PDB file of C-alpha atoms in Angstrom:
ATOM      1  CA  MET A   1      82.763  72.479  28.746  1.00  0.00           C
ATOM      2  CA  LEU A   2      80.865  73.795  31.755  1.00  0.00           C
ATOM      3  CA  TYR A   3      78.235  73.220  33.015  1.00  0.00           C
ATOM      4  CA  VAL A   4      75.743  74.950  35.829  1.00  0.00           C
ATOM      5  CA  LYS A   5      75.315  72.536  38.847  1.00  0.00           C
ATOM      6  CA  THR A   6      71.873  73.656  38.985  1.00  0.00           C
ATOM      7  CA  ASP A   7      71.399  71.450  41.900  1.00  0.00           C
ATOM      8  CA  LYS A   8      73.399  73.906  44.587  1.00  0.00           C
ATOM      9  CA  ILE A   9      71.436  76.739  42.495  1.00  0.00           C
ATOM     10  CA  ASP A  10      67.993  74.879  43.670  1.00  0.00           C
ATOM     11  CA  GLU A  11      68.656  74.007  47.214  1.00  0.00           C
ATOM     12  CA  VAL A  12      69.364  77.664  47.598  1.00  0.00           C
ATOM     13  CA  LEU A  13      65.813  78.883  45.197  1.00  0.00           C
ATOM     14  CA  ARG A  14      64.319  75.658  47.527  1.00  0.00           C
ATOM     15  CA  GLU A  15      65.851  77.162  51.228  1.00  0.00           C
ATOM     16  CA  ARG A  16      64.425  80.762  50.438  1.00  0.00           C
ATOM     17  CA  GLY A  17      60.876  79.407  48.844  1.00  0.00           C
ATOM     18  CA  TRP A  18      62.029  80.758  45.739  1.00  0.00           C
ATOM     19  CA  SER A  19      60.993  79.818  41.958  1.00  0.00           C
ATOM     20  CA  ARG A  20      63.892  80.863  39.274  1.00  0.00           C
ATOM     21  CA  SER A  21      61.291  83.426  38.267  1.00  0.00           C
ATOM     22  CA  LYS A  22      61.849  85.224  41.816  1.00  0.00           C
ATOM     23  CA  LEU A  23      65.974  84.291  41.544  1.00  0.00           C
ATOM     24  CA  ALA A  24      65.170  85.702  37.847  1.00  0.00           C
ATOM     25  CA  GLN A  25      63.752  89.464  38.921  1.00  0.00           C
ATOM     26  CA  GLU A  26      65.321  89.317  41.873  1.00  0.00           C
ATOM     27  CA  ALA A  27      68.652  89.381  39.966  1.00  0.00           C
ATOM     28  CA  GLY A  28      67.407  91.891  37.265  1.00  0.00           C
ATOM     29  CA  ILE A  29      67.779  89.370  34.566  1.00  0.00           C
ATOM     30  CA  ARG A  30      65.583  87.272  32.221  1.00  0.00           C
ATOM     31  CA  PRO A  31      63.493  84.888  33.416  1.00  0.00           C
ATOM     32  CA  ALA A  32      64.717  82.758  30.250  1.00  0.00           C
ATOM     33  CA  SER A  33      68.334  83.504  31.012  1.00  0.00           C
ATOM     34  CA  VAL A  34      68.025  81.910  34.060  1.00  0.00           C
ATOM     35  CA  SER A  35      66.495  79.065  32.909  1.00  0.00           C
ATOM     36  CA  GLU A  36      68.713  78.371  29.410  1.00  0.00           C
ATOM     37  CA  LEU A  37      71.509  79.011  32.182  1.00  0.00           C
ATOM     38  CA  CYS A  38      69.871  75.665  34.336  1.00  0.00           C
ATOM     39  CA  SER A  39      69.111  73.559  31.999  1.00  0.00           C
ATOM     40  CA  ASN A  40      72.825  73.760  30.651  1.00  0.00           C
ATOM     41  CA  SER A  41      71.325  74.436  26.620  1.00  0.00           C
ATOM     42  CA  ARG A  42      73.924  77.598  26.285  1.00  0.00           C
ATOM     43  CA  THR A  43      77.659  76.203  24.433  1.00  0.00           C
ATOM     44  CA  THR A  44      78.361  79.449  26.590  1.00  0.00           C
ATOM     45  CA  ILE A  45      77.478  80.509  29.695  1.00  0.00           C
ATOM     46  CA  ASN A  46      77.370  84.214  30.121  1.00  0.00           C
ATOM     47  CA  ARG A  47      79.751  85.524  33.198  1.00  0.00           C
ATOM     48  CA  LEU A  48      77.468  88.495  34.041  1.00  0.00           C
ATOM     49  CA  ILE A  49      74.118  86.341  34.264  1.00  0.00           C
ATOM     50  CA  LEU A  50      76.450  84.075  36.153  1.00  0.00           C
ATOM     51  CA  PHE A  51      77.607  86.814  38.423  1.00  0.00           C
ATOM     52  CA  LYS A  52      74.099  88.200  38.965  1.00  0.00           C
ATOM     53  CA  ILE A  53      72.975  84.761  40.241  1.00  0.00           C
ATOM     54  CA  MET A  54      75.509  84.132  42.698  1.00  0.00           C
ATOM     55  CA  LYS A  55      75.610  87.747  43.963  1.00  0.00           C
ATOM     56  CA  THR A  56      71.413  87.546  44.178  1.00  0.00           C
ATOM     57  CA  LEU A  57      71.781  83.653  46.434  1.00  0.00           C
ATOM     58  CA  ASP A  58      75.539  84.966  48.320  1.00  0.00           C
ATOM     59  CA  ILE A  59      77.454  81.949  46.784  1.00  0.00           C
ATOM     60  CA  THR A  60      81.626  83.066  46.945  1.00  0.00           C
ATOM     61  CA  ASP A  61      82.456  79.925  45.546  1.00  0.00           C
ATOM     62  CA  ILE A  62      82.462  79.228  41.663  1.00  0.00           C
ATOM     63  CA  GLY A  63      83.093  75.338  42.132  1.00  0.00           C
ATOM     64  CA  GLU A  64      79.650  76.018  43.611  1.00  0.00           C
ATOM     65  CA  VAL A  65      77.589  76.465  40.887  1.00  0.00           C
ATOM     66  CA  VAL A  66      79.875  75.481  38.153  1.00  0.00           C
ATOM     67  CA  GLU A  67      81.974  72.231  36.822  1.00  0.00           C
ATOM     68  CA  VAL A  68      84.083  71.011  34.083  1.00  0.00           C
ATOM     69  CA  ARG A  69      83.062  68.197  32.422  1.00  0.00           C
ATOM     70  CA  GLU A  70      84.730  66.434  29.043  1.00  0.00           C
TER      71      GLU A  70
END
């Protein structure tokens, strides 16, 4: 399964002084989408939402934010 590495996202948010709500606003997505993605509570990962988050945070390597676990 794929899991989001929330530590990397939270690290970049701390560096910018942003909350997850601010991330959602800047990325143009619902705050609930960020929350669900970062809590790994979904069984699927919406690629468009992940792309918007990565683009907003200037993350270009998907391996920095997603990992495969058994």
